[in-house]
Coordinates of N, CA, C and O in Angstrom, one line a residue:
M1 N 0.8 -1.2 0.0 CA 0.0 0.0 0.0 C 0.9 1.3 0.0 O 0.5 2.3 -0.6
G2 N 2.0 1.2 0.7 CA 2.9 2.3 0.7 C 3.4 2.6 -0.7 O 3.4 3.8 -1.1
F3 N 3.6 1.6 -1.5 CA 4.1 1.8 -2.9 C 2.9 2.4 -3.7 O 3.2 3.4 -4.5
C4 N 1.7 1.9 -3.5 CA 0.6 2.5 -4.3 C 0.3 4.0 -3.9 O -0.1 4.7 -4.8
S5 N 0.6 4.3 -2.7 CA 0.4 5.7 -2.3 C 1.2 6.7 -3.0 O 0.9 7.9 -3.1
F6 N 2.3 6.3 -3.7 CA 3.2 7.2 -4.4 C 2.5 7.6 -5.7 O 2.9 8.6 -6.3
F7 N 1.5 6.9 -6.2 CA 0.9 7.1 -7.5 C -0.6 7.7 -7.3 O -1.3 7.8 -8.3
T8 N -0.9 8.1 -6.1 CA -2.2 8.6 -5.8 C -2.1 9.9 -5.0 O -1.0 10.2 -4.5
R9 N -3.2 10.7 -5.0 CA -3.2 11.8 -4.1 C -3.2 11.4 -2.7 O -4.0 10.6 -2.3
Q10 N -2.3 11.9 -1.9 CA -2.2 11.4 -0.5 C -3.1 12.2 0.4 O -3.4 13.4 0.1
P11 N -3.7 11.5 1.4 CA -3.4 10.1 1.7 C -4.3 9.2 0.9 O -5.3 9.6 0.4
L12 N -3.8 8.0 0.7 CA -4.5 6.9 0.0 C -5.6 6.4 1.0 O -5.2 6.0 2.1
I13 N -6.8 6.4 0.5 CA -7.9 5.9 1.4 C -8.4 4.6 0.8 O -8.9 4.6 -0.3
V14 N -8.3 3.6 1.6 CA -8.7 2.2 1.2 C -10.0 1.9 1.9 O -10.1 1.9 3.2
V15 N -11.1 1.7 1.2 CA -12.4 1.3 1.8 C -12.6 -0.2 1.7 O -12.6 -0.8 0.6
L16 N -12.8 -0.8 2.9 CA -13.1 -2.2 2.9 C -14.6 -2.4 3.2 O -15.1 -2.4 4.3
D17 N -15.3 -2.4 2.1 CA -16.8 -2.4 2.1 C -17.3 -3.8 2.5 O -16.6 -4.8 2.1
Q18 N -18.4 -3.9 3.2 CA -19.0 -5.2 3.6 C -18.0 -6.1 4.3 O -17.9 -7.3 4.1
F19 N -17.3 -5.5 5.2 CA -16.2 -6.1 5.9 C -16.7 -7.3 6.8 O -15.9 -8.2 7.1
E20 N -18.0 -7.3 7.1 CA -18.5 -8.4 7.8 C -18.4 -9.7 7.1 O -18.3 -10.8 7.7
E21 N -18.3 -9.7 5.7 CA -18.2 -10.9 4.9 C -16.8 -11.6 5.2 O -16.7 -12.8 5.1
F22 N -15.8 -10.8 5.6 CA -14.5 -11.4 5.9 C -14.7 -12.3 7.1 O -14.1 -13.4 7.2
F23 N -15.4 -11.8 8.1 CA -15.6 -12.6 9.3 C -16.5 -13.8 9.1 O -16.4 -14.8 9.7
R24 N -17.5 -13.6 8.2 CA -18.4 -14.7 8.0 C -17.8 -15.9 7.3 O -18.1 -17.0 7.6
Y25 N -16.9 -15.6 6.3 CA -16.4 -16.7 5.5 C -14.9 -17.0 5.7 O -14.4 -18.0 5.2
Q26 N -14.1 -16.1 6.4 CA -12.7 -16.4 6.6 C -12.3 -16.7 8.0 O -11.2 -17.2 8.3
K27 N -13.2 -16.5 9.0 CA -12.8 -16.7 10.4 C -12.5 -18.2 10.6 O -13.3 -19.0 10.2
G28 N -11.4 -18.4 11.2 CA -11.0 -19.8 11.5 C -10.1 -20.4 10.4 O -9.6 -21.5 10.6
R29 N -10.0 -19.7 9.3 CA -9.2 -20.2 8.2 C -7.7 -19.8 8.4 O -7.4 -18.9 9.1
A30 N -6.8 -20.4 7.6 CA -5.4 -20.2 7.8 C -4.9 -18.8 7.6 O -4.0 -18.3 8.3
L31 N -5.6 -18.1 6.7 CA -5.1 -16.7 6.3 C -5.8 -15.6 7.2 O -5.5 -14.5 7.0
F32 N -6.7 -16.0 8.1 CA -7.4 -15.1 8.9 C -6.5 -14.1 9.7 O -6.6 -12.9 9.5
E33 N -5.7 -14.7 10.6 CA -4.9 -13.9 11.4 C -3.8 -13.2 10.7 O -3.5 -12.0 10.9
P34 N -3.1 -13.8 9.7 CA -2.1 -13.1 8.9 C -2.7 -11.9 8.2 O -2.0 -10.8 8.1
F35 N -3.9 -12.0 7.7 CA -4.5 -10.8 7.1 C -4.8 -9.7 8.1 O -4.5 -8.5 7.8
L36 N -5.2 -10.1 9.3 CA -5.4 -9.1 10.3 C -4.1 -8.4 10.7 O -4.1 -7.2 10.9
Q37 N -3.0 -9.2 10.8 CA -1.7 -8.6 11.1 C -1.3 -7.6 10.0 O -0.7 -6.6 10.3
Q38 N -1.6 -7.9 8.8 CA -1.2 -7.0 7.7 C -2.0 -5.7 7.8 O -1.4 -4.6 7.6
L39 N -3.3 -5.8 8.0 CA -4.1 -4.6 8.2 C -3.6 -3.8 9.4 O -3.5 -2.6 9.3
T40 N -3.3 -4.5 10.5 CA -2.8 -3.8 11.7 C -1.5 -3.0 11.3 O -1.3 -1.9 11.8
G41 N -0.6 -3.7 10.5 CA 0.6 -3.0 10.1 C 0.4 -1.7 9.4 O 1.2 -0.8 9.4
V42 N -0.7 -1.7 8.6 CA -1.0 -0.5 7.9 C -1.5 0.7 8.8 O -0.9 1.8 8.7
F43 N -2.5 0.4 9.6 CA -3.0 1.6 10.4 C -2.2 1.8 11.7 O -2.4 2.7 12.4
S44 N -1.2 1.0 11.9 CA -0.3 1.3 13.1 C 1.0 2.0 12.7 O 1.7 2.5 13.5
N45 N 1.2 2.1 11.4 CA 2.4 2.8 10.8 C 2.0 4.3 10.5 O 1.4 4.6 9.5
N46 N 2.4 5.2 11.4 CA 2.0 6.6 11.3 C 2.7 7.3 10.1 O 2.3 8.4 9.7
T47 N 3.8 6.7 9.6 CA 4.5 7.3 8.5 C 3.9 6.9 7.2 O 4.3 7.4 6.1
L48 N 3.0 5.9 7.2 CA 2.4 5.4 5.9 C 1.2 6.3 5.6 O 0.3 6.4 6.3
P49 N 1.2 6.9 4.4 CA 0.1 7.8 4.0 C -1.1 7.1 3.5 O -1.6 7.3 2.4
V50 N -1.6 6.2 4.4 CA -2.8 5.3 4.0 C -3.8 5.3 5.1 O -3.4 5.2 6.3
H51 N -5.0 5.5 4.8 CA -6.1 5.4 5.8 C -7.1 4.3 5.4 O -7.3 4.1 4.2
L52 N -7.5 3.6 6.4 CA -8.5 2.5 6.1 C -9.8 2.9 6.6 O -10.0 3.4 7.7
V53 N -10.9 2.6 5.8 CA -12.2 2.8 6.2 C -12.9 1.4 6.2 O -13.0 0.8 5.1
F54 N -13.4 1.0 7.3 CA -14.2 -0.3 7.4 C -15.7 0.0 7.3 O -16.2 0.8 8.1
S55 N -16.3 -0.6 6.4 CA -17.8 -0.5 6.3 C -18.4 -1.9 6.5 O -18.1 -2.8 5.8
M56 N -19.2 -1.9 7.5 CA -19.8 -3.3 7.9 C -21.1 -3.1 8.6 O -21.5 -2.0 9.1
R57 N -21.9 -4.2 8.7 CA -23.1 -4.2 9.4 C -22.9 -4.1 10.9 O -22.0 -4.6 11.4
E58 N -23.8 -3.4 11.5 CA -23.7 -3.1 12.9 C -23.7 -4.3 13.8 O -23.0 -4.4 14.8
D59 N -24.4 -5.3 13.3 CA -24.5 -6.6 14.2 C -23.3 -7.4 14.1 O -23.2 -8.4 14.8
F60 N -22.3 -7.0 13.3 CA -21.0 -7.7 13.2 C -19.9 -6.9 13.9 O -18.7 -7.3 13.9
A61 N -20.2 -5.7 14.5 CA -19.2 -4.8 15.0 C -18.3 -5.5 16.1 O -17.1 -5.2 16.1
L62 N -18.9 -6.4 16.9 CA -18.1 -7.0 17.9 C -17.0 -7.9 17.4 O -16.1 -8.3 18.1
E63 N -17.1 -8.3 16.1 CA -16.1 -9.1 15.5 C -14.8 -8.4 15.4 O -13.7 -9.0 15.3
L64 N -14.8 -7.1 15.5 CA -13.6 -6.3 15.5 C -12.7 -6.7 16.7 O -11.5 -6.3 16.7
D65 N -13.2 -7.4 17.7 CA -12.4 -7.8 18.8 C -11.2 -8.7 18.4 O -10.3 -8.9 19.1
A66 N -11.4 -9.3 17.2 CA -10.3 -10.1 16.6 C -9.0 -9.3 16.5 O -7.9 -9.9 16.5
F67 N -9.1 -8.0 16.5 CA -7.9 -7.2 16.3 C -7.1 -7.0 17.7 O -6.0 -6.4 17.7
K68 N -7.8 -7.4 18.8 CA -7.2 -7.2 20.1 C -5.8 -7.7 20.2 O -5.0 -7.2 21.0
K69 N -5.5 -8.8 19.6 CA -4.2 -9.4 19.7 C -3.1 -8.6 19.1 O -1.9 -8.7 19.5
F70 N -3.5 -7.7 18.2 CA -2.5 -6.9 17.5 C -2.4 -5.4 17.7 O -1.4 -4.8 17.5
V71 N -3.5 -4.9 18.2 CA -3.6 -3.4 18.3 C -4.7 -3.1 19.3 O -5.7 -3.8 19.4
P72 N -4.5 -2.0 20.1 CA -5.6 -1.6 21.0 C -6.9 -1.2 20.2 O -6.8 -0.6 19.2
L73 N -8.0 -1.6 20.7 CA -9.3 -1.4 20.0 C -9.6 0.1 20.0 O -10.6 0.5 19.4
S74 N -8.9 0.9 20.7 CA -9.1 2.3 20.7 C -9.0 2.9 19.3 O -9.5 4.0 19.0
V75 N -8.3 2.2 18.4 CA -8.1 2.7 17.1 C -9.5 2.7 16.3 O -9.6 3.4 15.3
F76 N -10.5 2.0 16.9 CA -11.8 1.9 16.3 C -12.8 2.9 16.9 O -14.0 2.7 16.8
N77 N -12.3 3.8 17.7 CA -13.2 4.8 18.4 C -13.8 5.7 17.4 O -14.8 6.4 17.8
N78 N -13.2 5.9 16.3 CA -13.7 6.8 15.3 C -14.8 6.1 14.4 O -14.5 5.6 13.3
L79 N -16.0 6.0 14.9 CA -17.1 5.3 14.3 C -18.2 6.3 13.7 O -18.4 7.4 14.3
Y80 N -18.8 5.9 12.7 CA -19.9 6.7 12.1 C -21.0 5.7 11.8 O -20.8 4.8 11.0
R81 N -22.1 5.9 12.4 CA -23.3 5.0 12.2 C -24.2 5.6 11.1 O -24.6 6.8 11.2
L82 N -24.4 4.9 10.0 CA -25.3 5.3 8.9 C -26.7 5.0 9.3 O -27.1 3.8 9.1
D83 N -27.4 5.9 9.8 CA -28.8 5.7 10.1 C -29.7 5.8 8.9 O -29.3 6.2 7.8
K84 N -31.0 5.4 9.2 CA -32.0 5.6 8.1 C -32.2 7.1 7.9 O -32.0 7.9 8.8
L85 N -32.7 7.4 6.7 CA -33.0 8.8 6.4 C -34.4 9.1 6.7 O -35.3 8.4 6.4
G86 N -34.6 10.2 7.4 CA -36.0 10.8 7.6 C -36.5 11.4 6.3 O -35.9 11.4 5.3
K87 N -37.7 11.9 6.4 CA -38.4 12.4 5.2 C -37.6 13.5 4.5 O -37.4 13.4 3.3
A88 N -37.2 14.5 5.3 CA -36.5 15.6 4.7 C -35.2 15.2 4.0 O -34.8 15.6 2.9
A89 N -34.4 14.3 4.8 CA -33.1 13.8 4.3 C -33.3 13.0 3.0 O -32.5 13.0 2.1
A90 N -34.4 12.1 3.0 CA -34.6 11.3 1.9 C -35.0 12.1 0.7 O -34.5 11.8 -0.5
Q91 N -35.8 13.2 0.8 CA -36.1 14.0 -0.3 C -34.9 14.7 -0.9 O -34.7 14.8 -2.1
E92 N -34.0 15.1 0.0 CA -32.7 15.8 -0.4 C -31.9 14.8 -1.2 O -31.3 15.1 -2.2
A93 N -31.8 13.5 -0.7 CA -31.0 12.5 -1.3 C -31.6 12.1 -2.7 O -30.8 11.7 -3.6
I94 N -32.9 12.3 -2.9 CA -33.5 12.0 -4.2 C -33.2 13.1 -5.2 O -32.9 12.8 -6.3
L95 N -33.3 14.3 -4.7 CA -33.2 15.5 -5.6 C -31.8 16.0 -5.9 O -31.5 16.3 -7.0
A96 N -30.9 16.0 -4.9 CA -29.6 16.6 -5.0 C -28.7 16.0 -6.1 O -28.1 16.8 -6.9
P97 N -28.7 14.7 -6.3 CA -27.8 14.1 -7.4 C -28.2 14.6 -8.8 O -27.4 14.5 -9.7
L98 N -29.5 15.0 -9.0 CA -29.9 15.4 -10.3 C -29.5 16.8 -10.7 O -29.4 17.2 -11.9
K99 N -29.2 17.6 -9.7 CA -28.9 19.1 -10.0 C -27.8 19.3 -11.0 O -28.0 20.1 -11.9
P100 N -26.7 18.6 -10.9 CA -25.6 18.8 -11.9 C -26.0 18.4 -13.3 O -25.3 18.8 -14.2
T101 N -27.0 17.5 -13.4 CA -27.3 16.9 -14.7 C -28.3 17.7 -15.5 O -28.4 17.5 -16.7
G102 N -29.0 18.6 -14.9 CA -30.0 19.3 -15.6 C -31.4 18.6 -15.7 O -32.3 19.1 -16.3
F103 N -31.4 17.4 -15.2 CA -32.6 16.6 -15.1 C -33.5 17.0 -14.0 O -33.1 17.6 -13.0
R104 N -34.8 16.6 -14.1 CA -35.7 16.9 -13.0 C -36.8 15.8 -13.0 O -37.0 15.0 -14.0
Y105 N -37.4 15.6 -11.9 CA -38.5 14.7 -11.7 C -39.9 15.3 -12.1 O -40.0 16.5 -11.9
E106 N -40.7 14.6 -12.7 CA -42.1 15.1 -12.8 C -42.6 15.2 -11.4 O -42.3 14.4 -10.5
P107 N -43.4 16.3 -11.1 CA -43.8 16.5 -9.7 C -44.5 15.3 -9.1 O -44.3 15.0 -7.9
E108 N -45.4 14.7 -9.9 CA -46.2 13.6 -9.3 C -45.2 12.4 -9.0 O -45.5 11.6 -8.1
L109 N -44.2 12.2 -9.8 CA -43.2 11.1 -9.6 C -42.4 11.4 -8.3 O -42.2 10.5 -7.5
Q110 N -42.0 12.6 -8.2 CA -41.2 13.0 -7.0 C -42.0 12.7 -5.7 O -41.4 12.1 -4.8
A111 N -43.2 13.0 -5.7 CA -44.1 12.8 -4.5 C -44.3 11.3 -4.3 O -44.2 10.8 -3.2
Q112 N -44.6 10.5 -5.4 CA -44.9 9.1 -5.3 C -43.6 8.3 -4.9 O -43.7 7.4 -4.1
L113 N -42.5 8.7 -5.5 CA -41.2 8.0 -5.1 C -40.9 8.2 -3.7 O -40.5 7.2 -3.0
L114 N -41.0 9.4 -3.2 CA -40.7 9.6 -1.7 C -41.7 8.8 -0.9 O -41.3 8.2 0.1
Q115 N -43.0 8.8 -1.2 CA -43.9 8.1 -0.4 C -43.6 6.6 -0.4 O -43.7 5.9 0.6
D116 N -43.3 6.0 -1.6 CA -43.0 4.6 -1.7 C -41.8 4.2 -0.9 O -41.7 3.2 -0.2
L117 N -40.7 5.1 -0.9 CA -39.5 4.7 -0.2 C -39.7 4.9 1.3 O -39.0 4.1 2.0
L118 N -40.5 5.8 1.7 CA -40.7 5.9 3.2 C -41.5 4.8 3.8 O -41.6 4.7 5.0
S119 N -42.1 4.0 3.0 CA -42.9 2.9 3.5 C -41.9 1.7 3.7 O -41.2 1.3 2.7
R120 N -41.8 1.2 4.9 CA -40.8 0.1 5.2 C -41.1 -1.1 4.3 O -40.2 -1.7 3.8
D121 N -42.4 -1.5 4.2 CA -42.8 -2.6 3.4 C -43.3 -2.0 2.1 O -44.3 -1.4 2.0
L122 N -42.5 -2.1 1.0 CA -42.8 -1.4 -0.2 C -44.0 -1.9 -0.9 O -44.5 -1.4 -1.9
K123 N -44.6 -3.1 -0.4 CA -45.7 -3.7 -1.0 C -47.0 -3.3 -0.3 O -48.1 -3.7 -0.8
R124 N -46.9 -2.5 0.8 CA -48.2 -2.1 1.4 C -48.4 -0.7 1.2 O -47.6 0.1 0.7
D125 N -49.6 -0.2 1.5 CA -50.1 1.1 1.2 C -49.4 2.1 2.2 O -49.6 1.9 3.4
A126 N -48.6 3.0 1.7 CA -47.9 4.0 2.6 C -48.9 4.9 3.3 O -48.5 5.7 4.2
N127 N -50.2 4.9 2.9 CA -51.2 5.8 3.5 C -51.9 5.1 4.7 O -52.8 5.6 5.2
S128 N -51.4 3.9 5.0 CA -52.0 3.2 6.1 C -51.8 3.9 7.4 O -51.0 4.7 7.5
P129 N -52.6 3.5 8.5 CA -52.4 4.2 9.8 C -51.0 4.0 10.4 O -50.6 4.7 11.3
L130 N -50.2 3.0 9.9 CA -48.9 2.8 10.4 C -47.8 3.7 9.7 O -46.7 3.6 10.1
A131 N -48.2 4.5 8.7 CA -47.3 5.2 8.0 C -46.4 6.1 8.8 O -45.2 6.3 8.6
D132 N -47.0 6.7 9.9 CA -46.2 7.7 10.7 C -45.1 7.0 11.4 O -44.2 7.6 11.9
M133 N -45.2 5.6 11.6 CA -44.2 4.9 12.4 C -43.1 4.5 11.5 O -42.0 4.0 12.0
T134 N -43.2 4.6 10.2 CA -42.2 4.1 9.3 C -41.7 5.2 8.3 O -41.3 4.9 7.2
E135 N -41.7 6.4 8.7 CA -41.3 7.5 7.8 C -39.8 7.6 7.8 O -39.2 8.6 8.3
S136 N -39.2 6.6 7.3 CA -37.7 6.6 7.2 C -37.4 5.6 6.1 O -38.2 4.8 5.7
V137 N -36.2 5.7 5.5 CA -35.8 4.8 4.4 C -34.4 4.4 4.6 O -33.5 5.2 5.0
D138 N -34.1 3.2 4.3 CA -32.7 2.7 4.3 C -31.9 3.3 3.1 O -32.4 3.2 2.0
P139 N -30.8 4.0 3.3 CA -30.1 4.6 2.2 C -29.8 3.7 1.1 O -29.9 4.1 -0.1
P140 N -29.4 2.4 1.3 CA -29.2 1.5 0.1 C -30.4 1.3 -0.8 O -30.3 1.3 -2.0
Y141 N -31.6 1.2 -0.2 CA -32.8 1.1 -0.9 C -33.0 2.3 -1.8 O -33.3 2.2 -3.0
L142 N -32.8 3.5 -1.2 CA -33.0 4.7 -2.0 C -32.0 4.8 -3.1 O -32.4 5.2 -4.3
Q143 N -30.8 4.5 -2.8 CA -29.8 4.5 -3.9 C -30.1 3.6 -5.0 O -29.9 4.0 -6.2
I144 N -30.5 2.4 -4.7 CA -30.7 1.4 -5.8 C -31.9 1.8 -6.6 O -31.9 1.8 -7.9
V145 N -33.0 2.2 -6.0 CA -34.2 2.6 -6.7 C -33.9 3.8 -7.6 O -34.3 3.8 -8.8
C146 N -33.3 4.8 -7.1 CA -33.0 6.0 -7.9 C -32.0 5.7 -9.0 O -32.2 6.2 -10.1
S147 N -31.0 4.9 -8.7 CA -30.1 4.5 -9.8 C -30.7 3.7 -10.9 O -30.5 4.0 -12.1
Q148 N -31.6 2.8 -10.5 CA -32.3 2.0 -11.5 C -33.2 2.9 -12.4 O -33.3 2.8 -13.6
L149 N -33.9 3.8 -11.8 CA -34.7 4.8 -12.5 C -33.9 5.7 -13.4 O -34.3 5.9 -14.6
W150 N -32.8 6.1 -12.9 CA -31.9 7.0 -13.7 C -31.4 6.2 -15.0 O -31.4 6.8 -16.1
E151 N -31.1 4.9 -14.8 CA -30.6 4.2 -16.0 C -31.7 4.1 -17.1 O -31.3 4.0 -18.3
R152 N -32.9 4.1 -16.7 CA -34.0 4.1 -17.7 C -34.3 5.4 -18.3 O -34.9 5.5 -19.4
E153 N -33.9 6.5 -17.7 CA -34.2 7.8 -18.2 C -33.0 8.7 -18.6 O -33.2 9.8 -19.1
A154 N -31.8 8.1 -18.4 CA -30.6 9.0 -18.7 C -30.5 9.5 -20.1 O -29.9 10.5 -20.4
A155 N -31.1 8.7 -21.1 CA -31.0 9.1 -22.5 C -32.2 9.9 -22.9 O -32.3 10.3 -24.1
N156 N -33.1 10.3 -22.0 CA -34.3 11.1 -22.3 C -33.8 12.5 -22.7 O -33.3 13.2 -21.9
P157 N -34.1 12.9 -24.0 CA -33.6 14.2 -24.4 C -34.4 15.4 -23.7 O -33.8 16.5 -23.6
D158 N -35.5 15.1 -23.1 CA -36.3 16.1 -22.4 C -35.7 16.3 -21.0 O -36.2 17.2 -20.3
K159 N -34.8 15.4 -20.6 CA -34.2 15.5 -19.2 C -35.3 15.5 -18.1 O -35.2 16.3 -17.2
I160 N -36.2 14.6 -18.2 CA -37.2 14.4 -17.2 C -37.3 13.0 -16.8 O -37.3 12.1 -17.7
L161 N -37.4 12.7 -15.5 CA -37.7 11.4 -15.0 C -39.2 11.3 -14.9 O -39.8 12.1 -14.1
R162 N -39.8 10.3 -15.6 CA -41.3 10.3 -15.8 C -42.0 9.3 -14.9 O -41.4 8.2 -14.7
M163 N -43.2 9.6 -14.6 CA -44.0 8.7 -13.8 C -44.3 7.4 -14.6 O -44.3 6.3 -14.0
K164 N -44.5 7.5 -15.9 CA -44.9 6.4 -16.7 C -43.7 5.4 -16.7 O -43.9 4.2 -16.7
T165 N -42.5 5.9 -16.7 CA -41.3 5.0 -16.7 C -41.3 4.2 -15.3 O -41.0 3.0 -15.3
Y166 N -41.5 5.0 -14.3 CA -41.5 4.4 -12.9 C -42.6 3.3 -12.8 O -42.3 2.2 -12.3
Q167 N -43.8 3.6 -13.2 CA -44.9 2.7 -13.1 C -44.6 1.4 -14.0 O -44.9 0.3 -13.6
A168 N -44.1 1.7 -15.2 CA -43.8 0.5 -16.1 C -42.7 -0.4 -15.5 O -42.8 -1.6 -15.8
A169 N -41.9 0.1 -14.6 CA -40.8 -0.7 -14.0 C -41.4 -1.4 -12.7 O -40.7 -2.2 -12.1
G170 N -42.6 -1.1 -12.4 CA -43.2 -1.8 -11.2 C -43.0 -0.9 -9.9 O -43.1 -1.5 -8.8
G171 N -42.7 0.3 -10.1 CA -42.5 1.2 -8.9 C -41.2 0.8 -8.2 O -40.3 0.2 -8.7
A172 N -41.1 1.3 -6.9 CA -39.9 1.0 -6.1 C -39.6 -0.4 -6.0 O -38.5 -0.9 -6.1
A173 N -40.7 -1.2 -5.7 CA -40.5 -2.7 -5.5 C -40.0 -3.3 -6.7 O -39.1 -4.2 -6.7
G174 N -40.6 -2.9 -7.9 CA -40.2 -3.5 -9.2 C -38.7 -3.2 -9.5 O -38.0 -4.0 -10.0
L175 N -38.3 -2.0 -9.2 CA -36.9 -1.6 -9.5 C -35.9 -2.3 -8.6 O -34.9 -2.7 -9.1
L176 N -36.3 -2.5 -7.4 CA -35.5 -3.3 -6.5 C -35.4 -4.8 -6.9 O -34.3 -5.4 -6.9
E177 N -36.5 -5.3 -7.3 CA -36.5 -6.7 -7.7 C -35.6 -6.9 -9.0 O -34.9 -7.9 -9.1
N178 N -35.7 -5.9 -9.9 CA -34.9 -6.0 -11.1 C -33.5 -5.9 -10.8 O -32.6 -6.7 -11.4
Y179 N -33.1 -5.1 -9.9 CA -31.7 -5.0 -9.5 C -31.2 -6.3 -8.9 O -30.1 -6.7 -9.2
I180 N -31.9 -6.8 -8.0 CA -31.5 -8.1 -7.3 C -31.4 -9.2 -8.4 O -30.5 -10.0 -8.4
R181 N -32.4 -9.3 -9.3 CA -32.4 -10.4 -10.3 C -31.2 -10.2 -11.2 O -30.5 -11.2 -11.4
N182 N -30.9 -9.0 -11.6 CA -29.7 -8.8 -12.5 C -28.4 -9.1 -11.8 O -27.4 -9.6 -12.4
T183 N -28.3 -8.7 -10.5 CA -27.1 -9.0 -9.7 C -26.9 -10.5 -9.5 O -25.8 -11.0 -9.7
L184 N -28.0 -11.2 -9.2 CA -27.8 -12.6 -9.0 C -27.4 -13.4 -10.3 O -26.7 -14.4 -10.2
Q185 N -27.8 -12.9 -11.4 CA -27.4 -13.5 -12.7 C -25.9 -13.5 -12.9 O -25.4 -14.3 -13.6
G186 N -25.2 -12.6 -12.2 CA -23.8 -12.5 -12.3 C -23.0 -13.5 -11.5 O -21.8 -13.6 -11.6
F187 N -23.7 -14.2 -10.6 CA -23.1 -15.2 -9.7 C -23.2 -16.6 -10.3 O -24.1 -16.9 -11.0
S188 N -22.2 -17.4 -10.0 CA -22.2 -18.8 -10.4 C -23.2 -19.5 -9.5 O -23.5 -19.1 -8.4
E189 N -23.6 -20.7 -10.0 CA -24.6 -21.5 -9.2 C -23.9 -21.9 -7.8 O -24.6 -22.0 -6.8
K190 N -22.6 -22.2 -7.9 CA -21.9 -22.5 -6.6 C -21.9 -21.4 -5.6 O -22.1 -21.6 -4.4
T191 N -21.7 -20.2 -6.2 CA -21.7 -19.0 -5.3 C -23.1 -18.7 -4.7 O -23.2 -18.4 -3.5
K192 N -24.1 -19.0 -5.5 CA -25.5 -18.7 -5.1 C -25.8 -19.6 -3.9 O -26.6 -19.2 -3.0
C193 N -25.2 -20.8 -3.8 CA -25.5 -21.7 -2.7 C -25.0 -21.1 -1.3 O -25.5 -21.5 -0.3
W194 N -24.1 -20.2 -1.4 CA -23.5 -19.6 -0.2 C -24.3 -18.3 0.3 O -24.2 -17.8 1.4
L195 N -25.2 -17.8 -0.6 CA -25.9 -16.6 -0.3 C -27.0 -16.9 0.6 O -27.7 -17.9 0.6
P196 N -27.3 -15.9 1.6 CA -28.4 -16.1 2.5 C -29.7 -15.9 1.7 O -29.8 -15.3 0.6
A197 N -30.8 -16.5 2.2 CA -32.1 -16.4 1.6 C -32.5 -15.0 1.6 O -32.3 -14.2 2.5
P198 N -33.0 -14.5 0.4 CA -33.4 -13.1 0.3 C -34.5 -12.8 1.2 O -35.5 -13.5 1.4
S199 N -34.5 -11.6 1.9 CA -35.6 -11.1 2.7 C -36.6 -10.5 1.9 O -36.4 -10.2 0.7
T200 N -37.8 -10.2 2.4 CA -38.9 -9.6 1.7 C -38.5 -8.2 1.4 O -38.1 -7.4 2.2
I201 N -38.7 -7.8 0.1 CA -38.4 -6.5 -0.3 C -39.4 -5.5 0.2 O -40.6 -5.8 0.1

């Protein structure tokens, strides 16, 4: 990593995304501790212009205890929890990425998309009496749905994201299902056997 840092703008930031997968599939294997030692060598070397960012599910956070053998856990005191987005934050996350592109949502689509995403169960009516209890959205859901919608409208010369396109794709639930289906097609049958059963979208 030190060598790589010479060819990038310093500091070199390495993101280890979905790091819980390392603990799920490598714990107890021969290379588990050597890999931890190598990582420890990176963030323990103050002269190395490299920063590590660990991204992982909260329910796996205690697995970081595996580093105790090599480094004080105080190095993990700098934590950031990615919470669900409330209504105002979700609306900003929907609209802000479009500003540099010159695109815009049809007003009715903007309202419907926000309503659908704020519903925890995308297959139920967001106007139900429980709606006030679920006015939040998981950032990955929002990102996937908006990205899928963008892919369908990016070539639109009118620079408008349209309600008819959203509805034709099956709404938020349909866009999510399409993303998951296309992603799974990229896995081998052997790999699919290791995947957890999909939860309800």
